[in-house]
Amino acid sequence: MPNPVENNLKRQKSDSLKFLKQVAKEKSANISDELFEEIYDVVLKHNPDSSVNLSKEIEKLISNELEKK
């Protein structure tokens, strides 16, 4: 039997990624699906009390993506 919480999280992720992709399209930004997924995962797992700087983590992901190109 499907887990309703898991299904809700999957739907939430799908909706969030769809929204981000639409915004990127409107801004003419070329962002890979893989990068969107990585950013989503980092944000989802981020703890506000953490010593990890969320902006720096996202910046690192974007830099890594740009280096691949």
PDB file of C-alpha atoms in Angstrom:
ATOM      1  CA  MET A   1       0.000   0.000   0.000  1.00  0.00           C
ATOM      2  CA  PRO A   2       1.410   3.425  -0.939  1.00  0.00           C
ATOM      3  CA  ASN A   3       2.624   5.630   1.848  1.00  0.00           C
ATOM      4  CA  PRO A   4       0.567   8.884   1.807  1.00  0.00           C
ATOM      5  CA  VAL A   5       3.394  10.944   3.316  1.00  0.00           C
ATOM      6  CA  GLU A   6       5.885   9.666   0.756  1.00  0.00           C
ATOM      7  CA  ASN A   7       3.426  10.300  -2.074  1.00  0.00           C
ATOM      8  CA  ASN A   8       2.825  13.823  -0.801  1.00  0.00           C
ATOM      9  CA  LEU A   9       6.575  14.526  -0.655  1.00  0.00           C
ATOM     10  CA  LYS A  10       7.034  13.223  -4.197  1.00  0.00           C
ATOM     11  CA  ARG A  11       4.171  15.388  -5.453  1.00  0.00           C
ATOM     12  CA  GLN A  12       5.555  18.404  -3.574  1.00  0.00           C
ATOM     13  CA  LYS A  13       8.990  17.877  -5.136  1.00  0.00           C
ATOM     14  CA  SER A  14       7.506  17.443  -8.595  1.00  0.00           C
ATOM     15  CA  ASP A  15       5.406  20.608  -8.239  1.00  0.00           C
ATOM     16  CA  SER A  16       8.358  22.588  -6.900  1.00  0.00           C
ATOM     17  CA  LEU A  17      10.671  21.502  -9.709  1.00  0.00           C
ATOM     18  CA  LYS A  18       7.993  22.250 -12.304  1.00  0.00           C
ATOM     19  CA  PHE A  19       7.603  25.763 -10.855  1.00  0.00           C
ATOM     20  CA  LEU A  20      11.363  26.396 -10.806  1.00  0.00           C
ATOM     21  CA  LYS A  21      11.724  25.198 -14.389  1.00  0.00           C
ATOM     22  CA  GLN A  22       8.928  27.529 -15.483  1.00  0.00           C
ATOM     23  CA  VAL A  23      10.607  30.504 -13.774  1.00  0.00           C
ATOM     24  CA  ALA A  24      13.934  29.601 -15.387  1.00  0.00           C
ATOM     25  CA  LYS A  25      12.238  29.389 -18.790  1.00  0.00           C
ATOM     26  CA  GLU A  26      10.636  32.811 -18.299  1.00  0.00           C
ATOM     27  CA  LYS A  27      14.042  34.252 -17.365  1.00  0.00           C
ATOM     28  CA  SER A  28      15.726  32.493 -20.303  1.00  0.00           C
ATOM     29  CA  ALA A  29      18.009  30.610 -17.934  1.00  0.00           C
ATOM     30  CA  ASN A  30      19.442  27.318 -19.103  1.00  0.00           C
ATOM     31  CA  ILE A  31      19.533  25.131 -15.997  1.00  0.00           C
ATOM     32  CA  SER A  32      19.853  21.369 -16.109  1.00  0.00           C
ATOM     33  CA  ASP A  33      17.281  19.130 -14.462  1.00  0.00           C
ATOM     34  CA  GLU A  34      20.113  17.604 -12.455  1.00  0.00           C
ATOM     35  CA  LEU A  35      21.064  20.990 -10.990  1.00  0.00           C
ATOM     36  CA  PHE A  36      17.441  21.729 -10.084  1.00  0.00           C
ATOM     37  CA  GLU A  37      17.251  18.392  -8.284  1.00  0.00           C
ATOM     38  CA  GLU A  38      20.517  18.991  -6.412  1.00  0.00           C
ATOM     39  CA  ILE A  39      19.430  22.467  -5.303  1.00  0.00           C
ATOM     40  CA  TYR A  40      16.037  21.155  -4.220  1.00  0.00           C
ATOM     41  CA  ASP A  41      17.658  18.391  -2.163  1.00  0.00           C
ATOM     42  CA  VAL A  42      20.106  20.806  -0.493  1.00  0.00           C
ATOM     43  CA  VAL A  43      17.317  23.217   0.424  1.00  0.00           C
ATOM     44  CA  LEU A  44      15.033  20.437   1.648  1.00  0.00           C
ATOM     45  CA  LYS A  45      17.729  18.974   3.902  1.00  0.00           C
ATOM     46  CA  HIS A  46      18.970  22.337   5.173  1.00  0.00           C
ATOM     47  CA  ASN A  47      18.608  22.972   8.879  1.00  0.00           C
ATOM     48  CA  PRO A  48      18.321  26.697   9.761  1.00  0.00           C
ATOM     49  CA  ASP A  49      20.362  26.069  12.898  1.00  0.00           C
ATOM     50  CA  SER A  50      23.158  24.519  10.866  1.00  0.00           C
ATOM     51  CA  SER A  51      26.540  26.129  10.522  1.00  0.00           C
ATOM     52  CA  VAL A  52      26.327  25.393   6.789  1.00  0.00           C
ATOM     53  CA  ASN A  53      25.564  28.480   4.719  1.00  0.00           C
ATOM     54  CA  LEU A  54      22.759  27.565   2.323  1.00  0.00           C
ATOM     55  CA  SER A  55      23.691  30.281  -0.168  1.00  0.00           C
ATOM     56  CA  LYS A  56      27.260  29.012  -0.298  1.00  0.00           C
ATOM     57  CA  GLU A  57      26.092  25.436  -0.862  1.00  0.00           C
ATOM     58  CA  ILE A  58      23.866  26.513  -3.761  1.00  0.00           C
ATOM     59  CA  GLU A  59      26.657  28.677  -5.154  1.00  0.00           C
ATOM     60  CA  LYS A  60      28.968  25.655  -5.066  1.00  0.00           C
ATOM     61  CA  LEU A  61      26.418  23.537  -6.966  1.00  0.00           C
ATOM     62  CA  ILE A  62      26.034  26.220  -9.619  1.00  0.00           C
ATOM     63  CA  SER A  63      29.793  26.651  -9.947  1.00  0.00           C
ATOM     64  CA  ASN A  64      30.221  22.916 -10.394  1.00  0.00           C
ATOM     65  CA  GLU A  65      27.521  22.938 -13.091  1.00  0.00           C
ATOM     66  CA  LEU A  66      29.237  25.789 -14.929  1.00  0.00           C
ATOM     67  CA  GLU A  67      32.600  24.023 -14.794  1.00  0.00           C
ATOM     68  CA  LYS A  68      31.055  21.003 -16.531  1.00  0.00           C
ATOM     69  CA  LYS A  69      30.104  23.144 -19.540  1.00  0.00           C
TER      70      LYS A  69
END
